[in-house]
PDB file of C-alpha atoms in Angstrom:
ATOM      1  CA  MET A   3     -37.839   7.269 -32.295  1.00  0.00           C
ATOM      2  CA  GLY A   4     -40.893   8.893 -33.703  1.00  0.00           C
ATOM      3  CA  PRO A   5     -41.851  10.505 -37.004  1.00  0.00           C
ATOM      4  CA  HIS A   6     -40.594  13.887 -35.753  1.00  0.00           C
ATOM      5  CA  THR A   7     -37.044  12.683 -35.113  1.00  0.00           C
ATOM      6  CA  ILE A   8     -34.046  13.920 -37.077  1.00  0.00           C
ATOM      7  CA  TYR A   9     -30.706  12.126 -37.233  1.00  0.00           C
ATOM      8  CA  ASN A  10     -27.115  13.278 -37.443  1.00  0.00           C
ATOM      9  CA  LEU A  11     -23.872  11.371 -37.705  1.00  0.00           C
ATOM     10  CA  ASN A  12     -21.890  11.135 -34.494  1.00  0.00           C
ATOM     11  CA  ALA A  13     -18.493  12.832 -34.334  1.00  0.00           C
ATOM     12  CA  GLY A  14     -15.860  10.937 -36.298  1.00  0.00           C
ATOM     13  CA  VAL A  15     -18.377   9.068 -38.463  1.00  0.00           C
ATOM     14  CA  GLN A  16     -18.722   9.330 -42.230  1.00  0.00           C
ATOM     15  CA  VAL A  17     -21.233   7.684 -44.546  1.00  0.00           C
ATOM     16  CA  ARG A  18     -21.352   7.090 -48.269  1.00  0.00           C
ATOM     17  CA  ARG A  19     -23.598   5.293 -50.722  1.00  0.00           C
ATOM     18  CA  GLU A  20     -22.499   1.971 -52.147  1.00  0.00           C
ATOM     19  CA  VAL A  21     -24.247  -0.485 -54.488  1.00  0.00           C
ATOM     20  CA  PHE A  22     -25.515  -2.537 -51.530  1.00  0.00           C
ATOM     21  CA  GLY A  23     -26.670   0.460 -49.496  1.00  0.00           C
ATOM     22  CA  LEU A  24     -24.634   2.520 -47.040  1.00  0.00           C
ATOM     23  CA  LEU A  25     -21.068   2.271 -45.794  1.00  0.00           C
ATOM     24  CA  PHE A  26     -20.314   3.900 -42.438  1.00  0.00           C
ATOM     25  CA  TYR A  27     -16.770   4.567 -41.301  1.00  0.00           C
ATOM     26  CA  ASN A  28     -16.068   5.329 -37.653  1.00  0.00           C
ATOM     27  CA  TYR A  29     -12.676   6.952 -37.092  1.00  0.00           C
ATOM     28  CA  LYS A  30     -12.817   6.121 -33.382  1.00  0.00           C
ATOM     29  CA  GLY A  31     -12.489   2.415 -34.185  1.00  0.00           C
ATOM     30  CA  PRO A  32     -11.575   2.542 -36.945  1.00  0.00           C
ATOM     31  CA  ARG A  33     -14.480   0.388 -37.992  1.00  0.00           C
ATOM     32  CA  LEU A  34     -16.476  -0.125 -41.168  1.00  0.00           C
ATOM     33  CA  TYR A  35     -20.191  -0.904 -41.069  1.00  0.00           C
ATOM     34  CA  PHE A  36     -21.965  -2.216 -44.144  1.00  0.00           C
ATOM     35  CA  VAL A  37     -25.717  -1.528 -44.126  1.00  0.00           C
ATOM     36  CA  PRO A  38     -27.530  -3.491 -46.865  1.00  0.00           C
ATOM     37  CA  SER A  39     -30.270  -0.881 -47.207  1.00  0.00           C
ATOM     38  CA  ARG A  40     -30.083  -0.512 -50.992  1.00  0.00           C
ATOM     39  CA  ASP A  41     -31.771   2.841 -51.803  1.00  0.00           C
ATOM     40  CA  LEU A  42     -33.888   2.993 -48.646  1.00  0.00           C
ATOM     41  CA  ILE A  43     -31.935   5.837 -47.022  1.00  0.00           C
ATOM     42  CA  ASP A  44     -29.729   8.402 -48.735  1.00  0.00           C
ATOM     43  CA  PRO A  45     -26.524   9.482 -46.990  1.00  0.00           C
ATOM     44  CA  ASP A  46     -27.766  13.086 -46.897  1.00  0.00           C
ATOM     45  CA  PHE A  47     -30.620  12.014 -44.602  1.00  0.00           C
ATOM     46  CA  PHE A  48     -28.090  12.156 -41.776  1.00  0.00           C
ATOM     47  CA  ASP A  49     -27.601  15.919 -42.079  1.00  0.00           C
ATOM     48  CA  GLY A  50     -30.440  16.502 -39.596  1.00  0.00           C
ATOM     49  CA  ARG A  51     -32.737  18.400 -41.965  1.00  0.00           C
ATOM     50  CA  ARG A  52     -35.429  15.785 -42.628  1.00  0.00           C
ATOM     51  CA  THR A  53     -37.468  13.853 -40.121  1.00  0.00           C
ATOM     52  CA  VAL A  54     -38.141  10.131 -40.108  1.00  0.00           C
ATOM     53  CA  GLY A  55     -41.727  10.953 -41.129  1.00  0.00           C
ATOM     54  CA  ASP A  56     -40.441  12.920 -44.134  1.00  0.00           C
ATOM     55  CA  LEU A  57     -38.267   9.973 -45.148  1.00  0.00           C
ATOM     56  CA  VAL A  58     -41.141   7.485 -44.867  1.00  0.00           C
ATOM     57  CA  ASP A  59     -43.439   9.794 -46.874  1.00  0.00           C
ATOM     58  CA  THR A  60     -40.814  10.263 -49.604  1.00  0.00           C
ATOM     59  CA  LEU A  61     -40.208   6.530 -49.875  1.00  0.00           C
ATOM     60  CA  GLY A  62     -43.954   5.895 -50.001  1.00  0.00           C
ATOM     61  CA  SER A  63     -44.373   8.247 -52.941  1.00  0.00           C
ATOM     62  CA  ARG A  64     -41.297   6.884 -54.729  1.00  0.00           C
ATOM     63  CA  HIS A  65     -42.052   3.173 -54.330  1.00  0.00           C
ATOM     64  CA  ALA A  66     -45.175   1.050 -54.326  1.00  0.00           C
ATOM     65  CA  TRP A  67     -44.227  -0.465 -50.974  1.00  0.00           C
ATOM     66  CA  PRO A  68     -46.716  -0.636 -48.090  1.00  0.00           C
ATOM     67  CA  GLU A  69     -46.227   2.335 -45.756  1.00  0.00           C
ATOM     68  CA  GLN A  70     -46.054   0.127 -42.665  1.00  0.00           C
ATOM     69  CA  TRP A  71     -43.268  -1.958 -44.224  1.00  0.00           C
ATOM     70  CA  ILE A  72     -41.337   1.212 -45.077  1.00  0.00           C
ATOM     71  CA  SER A  73     -41.772   2.584 -41.564  1.00  0.00           C
ATOM     72  CA  ASP A  74     -40.778  -0.692 -39.915  1.00  0.00           C
ATOM     73  CA  ARG A  75     -37.675  -1.103 -42.084  1.00  0.00           C
ATOM     74  CA  VAL A  76     -36.541   2.515 -41.639  1.00  0.00           C
ATOM     75  CA  HIS A  77     -36.959   2.255 -37.861  1.00  0.00           C
ATOM     76  CA  GLN A  78     -35.068  -1.051 -37.829  1.00  0.00           C
ATOM     77  CA  VAL A  79     -32.104   0.365 -39.766  1.00  0.00           C
ATOM     78  CA  LEU A  80     -31.965   3.573 -37.727  1.00  0.00           C
ATOM     79  CA  GLY A  81     -32.217   1.623 -34.471  1.00  0.00           C
ATOM     80  CA  VAL A  82     -29.239  -0.558 -35.366  1.00  0.00           C
ATOM     81  CA  LEU A  83     -27.176   2.457 -36.432  1.00  0.00           C
ATOM     82  CA  GLU A  84     -27.990   4.234 -33.185  1.00  0.00           C
ATOM     83  CA  GLU A  85     -27.088   1.136 -31.131  1.00  0.00           C
ATOM     84  CA  LYS A  86     -23.720   0.983 -32.898  1.00  0.00           C
ATOM     85  CA  GLY A  87     -23.059   4.610 -31.933  1.00  0.00           C
ATOM     86  CA  LEU A  88     -22.936   5.848 -35.525  1.00  0.00           C
ATOM     87  CA  ILE A  89     -25.886   8.249 -35.397  1.00  0.00           C
ATOM     88  CA  HIS A  90     -27.947  10.082 -32.819  1.00  0.00           C
ATOM     89  CA  GLY A  91     -31.542  11.217 -33.008  1.00  0.00           C
ATOM     90  CA  GLN A  92     -33.291  14.283 -31.692  1.00  0.00           C
ATOM     91  CA  SER A  93     -37.002  15.008 -31.611  1.00  0.00           C
ATOM     92  CA  VAL A  94     -37.963  18.285 -33.270  1.00  0.00           C
ATOM     93  CA  CYS A  95     -41.409  18.300 -31.770  1.00  0.00           C
TER      94      CYS A  95
END
């Protein structure tokens, strides 16, 4: 996954914001996945309009966190979600 990757929810998956972060619901299971990401990623990120690079840049301007930490954490969260079959990425470059 690179900075030019966009992500969409897989079929049958919904996501919503909760106090702790994100809650994913997979109708194929049905299964619930709690992602303690706080405000790192908004649910609308998974509409496939913004790239990972856009997300990292936005978080960098919103928070005083080191860019490498932001990038590492975003990639970690997205990697786990992709492994669980909740999202899929596509390079736009």
